[in-house]
């Protein structure tokens, strides 16, 4: 064991989870404008409590995540979406 690197040996083989690649649905489908009046579409980016889902979960690019957040804020302001709720979905 005089070598610089020590190998780690496990009794059972480690499972490697293969997750599907995340993608931006707006780039893939070519959506340019996110309408704040489409509440059913905006509900995909909100969890049960009414909080916005982060980019790492939705897979949106930064540009479109900002547009989604702006649309959700506008919809909340016009009372199309709630600010806080229980069991939204």
Coordinates of C-alpha atoms in Angstrom, one line a residue:
X1 CA 0.0 0.0 0.0
X2 CA 2.8 2.3 -0.7
X3 CA 1.1 3.7 -3.8
X4 CA -0.4 7.2 -3.6
X5 CA -4.0 6.1 -4.2
X6 CA -5.9 3.6 -2.2
X7 CA -8.7 1.7 -3.8
X8 CA -12.0 1.5 -2.0
X9 CA -13.5 -2.0 -2.1
X10 CA -17.1 -2.5 -1.2
X11 CA -18.7 -5.8 -0.1
X12 CA -21.7 -5.2 -2.4
X13 CA -21.6 -3.3 -5.7
X14 CA -22.8 0.3 -5.6
X15 CA -26.0 1.1 -7.5
X16 CA -25.7 3.9 -10.0
X17 CA -29.0 5.6 -10.7
X18 CA -29.5 6.6 -14.3
X19 CA -31.6 9.8 -14.4
X20 CA -33.1 11.1 -17.6
X21 CA -31.3 14.2 -19.0
X22 CA -33.0 17.4 -18.1
X23 CA -34.0 19.8 -20.9
X24 CA -35.6 23.1 -21.3
X25 CA -39.1 22.5 -22.6
X26 CA -39.2 26.1 -24.0
X27 CA -36.1 25.7 -26.2
X28 CA -37.2 22.2 -27.3
X29 CA -40.7 23.2 -28.4
X30 CA -39.8 26.7 -29.6
X31 CA -42.0 28.7 -27.1
X32 CA -41.0 32.4 -27.2
X33 CA -43.7 34.0 -25.0
X34 CA -45.1 32.7 -21.7
X35 CA -48.6 34.0 -21.2
X36 CA -49.5 34.8 -17.6
X37 CA -53.2 34.1 -18.4
X38 CA -52.6 30.4 -19.0
X39 CA -52.9 29.3 -15.4
X40 CA -53.0 25.5 -16.2
X41 CA -49.6 25.8 -17.9
X42 CA -48.2 27.8 -15.1
X43 CA -49.3 25.3 -12.5
X44 CA -46.6 22.9 -13.8
X45 CA -44.0 25.3 -12.3
X46 CA -45.7 25.6 -8.9
X47 CA -45.7 23.1 -6.0
X48 CA -48.7 22.2 -3.8
X49 CA -48.1 25.1 -1.4
X50 CA -48.0 27.6 -4.3
X51 CA -44.2 28.1 -4.2
X52 CA -42.3 28.2 -7.5
X53 CA -40.2 25.2 -8.4
X54 CA -36.5 25.9 -8.9
X55 CA -34.6 25.5 -12.2
X56 CA -32.8 22.4 -10.9
X57 CA -36.1 20.6 -10.7
X58 CA -37.9 22.0 -13.7
X59 CA -34.9 21.9 -16.0
X60 CA -35.6 25.3 -17.5
X61 CA -32.9 27.5 -18.8
X62 CA -32.2 30.7 -16.9
X63 CA -33.8 32.9 -19.6
X64 CA -37.1 31.0 -19.5
X65 CA -37.1 30.5 -15.8
X66 CA -37.1 34.3 -15.4
X67 CA -39.9 34.6 -17.9
X68 CA -41.9 31.9 -16.0
X69 CA -41.4 33.6 -12.7
X70 CA -42.5 37.0 -14.1
X71 CA -45.6 35.3 -15.6
X72 CA -46.4 33.6 -12.2
X73 CA -46.0 36.9 -10.4
X74 CA -48.3 38.7 -12.8
X75 CA -50.9 35.9 -12.5
X76 CA -50.7 36.1 -8.7
X77 CA -51.2 39.9 -8.8
X78 CA -54.3 39.6 -10.9
X79 CA -55.6 36.8 -8.6
X80 CA -55.4 34.1 -11.3
X81 CA -53.0 32.1 -9.1
X82 CA -52.9 32.1 -5.3
X83 CA -49.9 33.3 -3.4
X84 CA -50.2 30.6 -0.7
X85 CA -52.5 27.6 -0.6
X86 CA -52.9 24.0 0.7
X87 CA -53.2 21.2 -1.7
X88 CA -53.2 23.2 -4.9
X89 CA -52.9 20.2 -7.2

